[in-house]
């Protein structure tokens, strides 16, 4: 694996988010295990109050069952109009200031696009690596469902923010409010 993982500080990310024009949240299985759907909605609320455009990129197989992310986000009253399917959101990443990957892994693995010998070659992915900045919220070095390494985590554009997703998002809400 080329490159190294870069850990970023919560305050730095809060500042990036607070002063962004457009932020895209990409939820995955870890959002479900952390039960972080309410916390992500709260973060969206404080950002939108500051004038930041917030969208959610929903991969068709994110989570562990069809429609998993839609169910969770609806439970937290995330407006349906903020949810974007893969084909809709992919063209938007190049104009996104910060993509926040929340407990997602396989659905943002660029090897599916870039490495023809990968077991997941050809699987459609959410192309977060085209954004100006990517922040990945996860607990540590855990793999996704596929068990594969994810080169996204080693790209210069990516910063890792470790911790349980609900806890990290809750702390980001407070930090953005003071930014
Ligand atoms: P994923 O690839 O399974 O990755 C989930 C990530 O969440 C892990 O890398 C894990 O890393 C992190 N995580 C776990 N608990 C967390 C917590 N409490 N807080 C923060 N992060 C946490 O998830 P995905 O990107 O959603 O991809 C779904 C996968 O499941 C695909 O491979 C898909 O094909 C497969 N699948 C989907 C369905 C479906 O119908 N949706 C059905 C069967 C299989 P850490 O351990 O480091 O935290």
mmCIF file of C-alpha atoms and ligand atoms in Angstrom:
data_model
loop_
_atom_site.group_PDB
_atom_site.id
_atom_site.type_symbol
_atom_site.label_atom_id
_atom_site.label_comp_id
_atom_site.label_asym_id
_atom_site.label_seq_id
_atom_site.Cartn_x
_atom_site.Cartn_y
_atom_site.Cartn_z
ATOM 1 C CA UNK A 1 0.000 0.000 0.000
ATOM 2 C CA UNK A 2 1.472 3.346 -1.041
ATOM 3 C CA UNK A 3 1.450 6.465 1.130
ATOM 4 C CA UNK A 4 0.589 6.659 4.779
ATOM 5 C CA UNK A 5 -2.538 7.407 6.732
ATOM 6 C CA UNK A 6 -2.812 10.936 8.028
ATOM 7 C CA UNK A 7 -4.675 11.511 11.259
ATOM 8 C CA UNK A 8 -6.479 14.840 11.555
ATOM 9 C CA UNK A 9 -7.695 16.760 14.594
ATOM 10 C CA UNK A 10 -11.345 17.276 15.384
ATOM 11 C CA UNK A 11 -10.991 21.046 15.704
ATOM 12 C CA UNK A 12 -9.368 21.287 12.264
ATOM 13 C CA UNK A 13 -12.201 19.341 10.700
ATOM 14 C CA UNK A 14 -14.815 21.423 12.498
ATOM 15 C CA UNK A 15 -13.230 24.554 11.018
ATOM 16 C CA UNK A 16 -13.095 23.036 7.523
ATOM 17 C CA UNK A 17 -16.771 22.101 7.771
ATOM 18 C CA UNK A 18 -17.891 25.422 9.235
ATOM 19 C CA UNK A 19 -16.292 27.418 6.410
ATOM 20 C CA UNK A 20 -17.182 25.052 3.550
ATOM 21 C CA UNK A 21 -19.625 25.853 0.774
ATOM 22 C CA UNK A 22 -20.646 22.257 0.154
ATOM 23 C CA UNK A 23 -20.309 19.179 2.335
ATOM 24 C CA UNK A 24 -21.336 15.635 1.381
ATOM 25 C CA UNK A 25 -21.947 12.964 4.040
ATOM 26 C CA UNK A 26 -21.368 9.381 2.949
ATOM 27 C CA UNK A 27 -22.814 6.947 5.492
ATOM 28 C CA UNK A 28 -22.059 3.229 5.685
ATOM 29 C CA UNK A 29 -22.425 0.216 7.927
ATOM 30 C CA UNK A 30 -20.509 1.912 10.773
ATOM 31 C CA UNK A 31 -23.199 4.633 10.976
ATOM 32 C CA UNK A 32 -25.705 1.871 11.654
ATOM 33 C CA UNK A 33 -23.611 0.098 14.292
ATOM 34 C CA UNK A 34 -22.860 3.413 16.007
ATOM 35 C CA UNK A 35 -26.533 4.472 15.728
ATOM 36 C CA UNK A 36 -25.187 7.827 14.604
ATOM 37 C CA UNK A 37 -28.127 8.851 12.414
ATOM 38 C CA UNK A 38 -29.383 11.498 14.856
ATOM 39 C CA UNK A 39 -25.904 12.909 15.407
ATOM 40 C CA UNK A 40 -25.303 13.306 11.666
ATOM 41 C CA UNK A 41 -28.624 15.097 11.315
ATOM 42 C CA UNK A 42 -27.599 17.473 14.117
ATOM 43 C CA UNK A 43 -24.311 18.213 12.400
ATOM 44 C CA UNK A 44 -26.176 18.886 9.146
ATOM 45 C CA UNK A 45 -28.506 21.254 11.017
ATOM 46 C CA UNK A 46 -25.717 23.374 12.495
ATOM 47 C CA UNK A 47 -23.893 23.511 9.165
ATOM 48 C CA UNK A 48 -27.016 24.481 7.233
ATOM 49 C CA UNK A 49 -27.690 27.245 9.758
ATOM 50 C CA UNK A 50 -24.273 28.624 8.801
ATOM 51 C CA UNK A 51 -25.202 28.542 5.120
ATOM 52 C CA UNK A 52 -23.316 25.356 4.198
ATOM 53 C CA UNK A 53 -24.991 23.170 1.551
ATOM 54 C CA UNK A 54 -25.268 19.616 2.921
ATOM 55 C CA UNK A 55 -26.044 16.530 0.850
ATOM 56 C CA UNK A 56 -25.947 12.812 1.578
ATOM 57 C CA UNK A 57 -24.491 10.352 -0.950
ATOM 58 C CA UNK A 58 -26.273 7.010 -0.680
ATOM 59 C CA UNK A 59 -24.648 3.911 -2.163
ATOM 60 C CA UNK A 60 -27.130 1.172 -3.104
ATOM 61 C CA UNK A 61 -25.313 -1.476 -1.004
ATOM 62 C CA UNK A 62 -24.146 0.704 1.902
ATOM 63 C CA UNK A 63 -24.882 -1.062 5.193
ATOM 64 C CA UNK A 64 -26.056 -4.628 5.409
ATOM 65 C CA UNK A 65 -29.476 -4.619 3.800
ATOM 66 C CA UNK A 66 -31.152 -2.875 0.886
ATOM 67 C CA UNK A 67 -32.264 0.614 1.842
ATOM 68 C CA UNK A 68 -30.387 0.416 5.168
ATOM 69 C CA UNK A 69 -29.146 4.034 5.075
ATOM 70 C CA UNK A 70 -32.486 5.415 3.875
ATOM 71 C CA UNK A 71 -34.296 3.758 6.789
ATOM 72 C CA UNK A 72 -31.832 5.069 9.375
ATOM 73 C CA UNK A 73 -31.735 8.610 8.026
ATOM 74 C CA UNK A 74 -35.526 8.773 7.691
ATOM 75 C CA UNK A 75 -35.752 7.736 11.352
ATOM 76 C CA UNK A 76 -33.662 10.820 12.184
ATOM 77 C CA UNK A 77 -35.909 13.008 9.985
ATOM 78 C CA UNK A 78 -33.258 13.728 7.403
ATOM 79 C CA UNK A 79 -35.258 15.228 4.521
ATOM 80 C CA UNK A 80 -35.584 12.889 1.578
ATOM 81 C CA UNK A 81 -34.618 15.764 -0.718
ATOM 82 C CA UNK A 82 -31.119 15.788 0.838
ATOM 83 C CA UNK A 83 -30.450 12.167 -0.170
ATOM 84 C CA UNK A 84 -28.655 11.600 -3.493
ATOM 85 C CA UNK A 85 -28.156 8.315 -5.255
ATOM 86 C CA UNK A 86 -24.767 7.303 -6.618
ATOM 87 C CA UNK A 87 -25.348 8.514 -10.188
ATOM 88 C CA UNK A 88 -26.629 11.864 -8.920
ATOM 89 C CA UNK A 89 -23.891 12.609 -6.402
ATOM 90 C CA UNK A 90 -20.783 11.353 -8.203
ATOM 91 C CA UNK A 91 -20.615 14.329 -10.595
ATOM 92 C CA UNK A 92 -20.813 16.657 -7.560
ATOM 93 C CA UNK A 93 -17.719 15.518 -5.695
ATOM 94 C CA UNK A 94 -15.352 17.657 -7.770
ATOM 95 C CA UNK A 95 -17.170 20.739 -6.448
ATOM 96 C CA UNK A 96 -17.421 19.435 -2.870
ATOM 97 C CA UNK A 97 -15.202 21.045 -0.237
ATOM 98 C CA UNK A 98 -15.391 18.253 2.322
ATOM 99 C CA UNK A 99 -16.710 14.711 1.959
ATOM 100 C CA UNK A 100 -17.318 13.087 5.336
ATOM 101 C CA UNK A 101 -17.184 9.291 5.182
ATOM 102 C CA UNK A 102 -19.085 7.977 8.200
ATOM 103 C CA UNK A 103 -18.380 4.312 8.906
ATOM 104 C CA UNK A 104 -18.296 3.472 5.202
ATOM 105 C CA UNK A 105 -15.439 1.538 3.618
ATOM 106 C CA UNK A 106 -16.100 -0.768 0.655
ATOM 107 C CA UNK A 107 -18.530 1.650 -1.010
ATOM 108 C CA UNK A 108 -15.777 4.301 -1.250
ATOM 109 C CA UNK A 109 -12.893 1.975 -2.217
ATOM 110 C CA UNK A 110 -11.221 3.499 -5.309
ATOM 111 C CA UNK A 111 -9.623 0.141 -6.190
ATOM 112 C CA UNK A 112 -13.001 -0.841 -7.621
ATOM 113 C CA UNK A 113 -12.448 1.862 -10.245
ATOM 114 C CA UNK A 114 -8.635 1.952 -10.507
ATOM 115 C CA UNK A 115 -7.369 -1.625 -10.040
ATOM 116 C CA UNK A 116 -8.594 -4.167 -12.596
ATOM 117 C CA UNK A 117 -7.195 -7.053 -10.528
ATOM 118 C CA UNK A 118 -9.108 -6.088 -7.385
ATOM 119 C CA UNK A 119 -11.819 -8.575 -6.319
ATOM 120 C CA UNK A 120 -14.260 -5.643 -6.392
ATOM 121 C CA UNK A 121 -13.107 -4.287 -9.785
ATOM 122 C CA UNK A 122 -16.023 -2.720 -11.616
ATOM 123 C CA UNK A 123 -18.225 -2.250 -8.556
ATOM 124 C CA UNK A 124 -19.677 1.263 -8.666
ATOM 125 C CA UNK A 125 -18.317 3.456 -5.866
ATOM 126 C CA UNK A 126 -19.015 6.859 -4.435
ATOM 127 C CA UNK A 127 -16.059 8.850 -5.783
ATOM 128 C CA UNK A 128 -15.307 10.868 -2.655
ATOM 129 C CA UNK A 129 -11.621 10.978 -3.609
ATOM 130 C CA UNK A 130 -12.514 13.600 -6.241
ATOM 131 C CA UNK A 131 -13.485 16.101 -3.507
ATOM 132 C CA UNK A 132 -11.174 18.857 -2.316
ATOM 133 C CA UNK A 133 -10.906 17.162 1.078
ATOM 134 C CA UNK A 134 -12.037 13.826 2.532
ATOM 135 C CA UNK A 135 -12.481 12.992 6.215
ATOM 136 C CA UNK A 136 -13.006 9.381 7.246
ATOM 137 C CA UNK A 137 -14.746 8.683 10.554
ATOM 138 C CA UNK A 138 -14.001 5.165 11.810
ATOM 139 C CA UNK A 139 -12.751 3.549 15.002
ATOM 140 C CA UNK A 140 -9.402 2.226 13.814
ATOM 141 C CA UNK A 141 -7.943 -0.110 11.198
ATOM 142 C CA UNK A 142 -11.067 -2.251 10.769
ATOM 143 C CA UNK A 143 -11.785 -3.583 7.289
ATOM 144 C CA UNK A 144 -15.153 -3.463 5.576
ATOM 145 C CA UNK A 145 -17.401 -6.385 4.673
ATOM 146 C CA UNK A 146 -15.094 -7.374 1.777
ATOM 147 C CA UNK A 147 -12.014 -7.582 4.015
ATOM 148 C CA UNK A 148 -10.007 -5.550 1.488
ATOM 149 C CA UNK A 149 -7.499 -2.777 2.091
ATOM 150 C CA UNK A 150 -8.830 0.645 1.074
ATOM 151 C CA UNK A 151 -6.343 2.939 -0.751
ATOM 152 C CA UNK A 152 -8.636 5.914 -0.092
ATOM 153 C CA UNK A 153 -7.306 6.018 3.469
ATOM 154 C CA UNK A 154 -3.736 6.457 2.166
ATOM 155 C CA UNK A 155 -4.413 9.280 -0.296
ATOM 156 C CA UNK A 156 -3.013 12.762 0.417
ATOM 157 C CA UNK A 157 -6.527 14.229 0.149
ATOM 158 C CA UNK A 158 -7.788 12.050 3.009
ATOM 159 C CA UNK A 159 -7.630 12.655 6.755
ATOM 160 C CA UNK A 160 -8.561 10.017 9.328
ATOM 161 C CA UNK A 161 -10.632 11.005 12.372
ATOM 162 C CA UNK A 162 -10.703 8.020 14.706
ATOM 163 C CA UNK A 163 -13.443 7.151 17.146
ATOM 164 C CA UNK A 164 -16.966 5.848 17.350
ATOM 165 C CA UNK A 165 -18.985 7.693 14.711
ATOM 166 C CA UNK A 166 -21.715 8.869 17.084
ATOM 167 C CA UNK A 167 -19.235 10.212 19.579
ATOM 168 C CA UNK A 168 -17.150 11.964 16.901
ATOM 169 C CA UNK A 169 -20.192 13.538 15.241
ATOM 170 C CA UNK A 170 -21.531 14.755 18.581
ATOM 171 C CA UNK A 171 -18.203 16.412 19.335
ATOM 172 C CA UNK A 172 -18.113 17.940 15.851
ATOM 173 C CA UNK A 173 -21.538 19.514 16.427
ATOM 174 C CA UNK A 174 -20.199 21.300 19.506
ATOM 175 C CA UNK A 175 -16.963 22.315 17.811
ATOM 176 C CA UNK A 176 -18.776 23.738 14.760
ATOM 177 C CA UNK A 177 -21.045 25.745 17.055
ATOM 178 C CA UNK A 178 -17.951 27.405 18.509
ATOM 179 C CA UNK A 179 -16.124 27.818 15.188
HETATM 180 P P1 LIG B 1 -18.195 -1.642 5.274
HETATM 181 O O1 LIG B 1 -17.372 -1.756 4.050
HETATM 182 O O2 LIG B 1 -18.700 -2.891 5.906
HETATM 183 O O3 LIG B 1 -17.310 -0.790 6.332
HETATM 184 C C1 LIG B 1 -17.850 -0.378 7.543
HETATM 185 C C2 LIG B 1 -16.762 0.369 8.306
HETATM 186 O O4 LIG B 1 -17.392 0.958 9.448
HETATM 187 C C3 LIG B 1 -15.639 -0.503 8.840
HETATM 188 O O5 LIG B 1 -14.457 -0.331 8.081
HETATM 189 C C4 LIG B 1 -15.473 -0.082 10.307
HETATM 190 O O6 LIG B 1 -14.125 0.339 10.554
HETATM 191 C C5 LIG B 1 -16.436 1.094 10.463
HETATM 192 N N1 LIG B 1 -17.185 1.079 11.732
HETATM 193 C C6 LIG B 1 -17.749 0.025 12.375
HETATM 194 N N2 LIG B 1 -18.328 0.407 13.519
HETATM 195 C C7 LIG B 1 -18.115 1.748 13.630
HETATM 196 C C8 LIG B 1 -18.456 2.736 14.603
HETATM 197 N N3 LIG B 1 -19.136 2.414 15.725
HETATM 198 N N4 LIG B 1 -18.077 4.015 14.372
HETATM 199 C C9 LIG B 1 -17.375 4.344 13.260
HETATM 200 N N5 LIG B 1 -17.037 3.464 12.303
HETATM 201 C C10 LIG B 1 -17.394 2.173 12.495
HETATM 202 O O7 LIG B 1 -19.467 -0.693 5.043
HETATM 203 P P2 LIG B 1 -20.064 -0.049 3.712
HETATM 204 O O8 LIG B 1 -19.076 0.886 3.095
HETATM 205 O O9 LIG B 1 -21.428 0.420 4.099
HETATM 206 O O10 LIG B 1 -20.182 -1.256 2.691
HETATM 207 C C11 LIG B 1 -21.181 -2.261 2.834
HETATM 208 C C12 LIG B 1 -20.604 -3.622 2.531
HETATM 209 O O11 LIG B 1 -21.558 -4.635 2.901
HETATM 210 C C13 LIG B 1 -20.323 -3.814 1.048
HETATM 211 O O12 LIG B 1 -19.190 -4.625 0.843
HETATM 212 C C14 LIG B 1 -21.590 -4.529 0.593
HETATM 213 O O13 LIG B 1 -21.400 -5.257 -0.604
HETATM 214 C C15 LIG B 1 -21.849 -5.428 1.770
HETATM 215 N N6 LIG B 1 -23.232 -5.903 1.881
HETATM 216 C C16 LIG B 1 -24.269 -5.029 1.717
HETATM 217 C C17 LIG B 1 -25.584 -5.471 1.792
HETATM 218 C C18 LIG B 1 -26.731 -4.497 1.570
HETATM 219 O O14 LIG B 1 -27.798 -4.930 1.148
HETATM 220 N N7 LIG B 1 -26.558 -3.205 1.842
HETATM 221 C C19 LIG B 1 -25.843 -6.818 2.105
HETATM 222 C C20 LIG B 1 -24.749 -7.682 2.309
HETATM 223 C C21 LIG B 1 -23.447 -7.209 2.193
HETATM 224 P P3 LIG B 1 -13.551 0.320 12.069
HETATM 225 O O15 LIG B 1 -13.703 -1.099 12.538
HETATM 226 O O16 LIG B 1 -12.133 0.764 11.941
HETATM 227 O O17 LIG B 1 -14.396 1.260 12.870
#
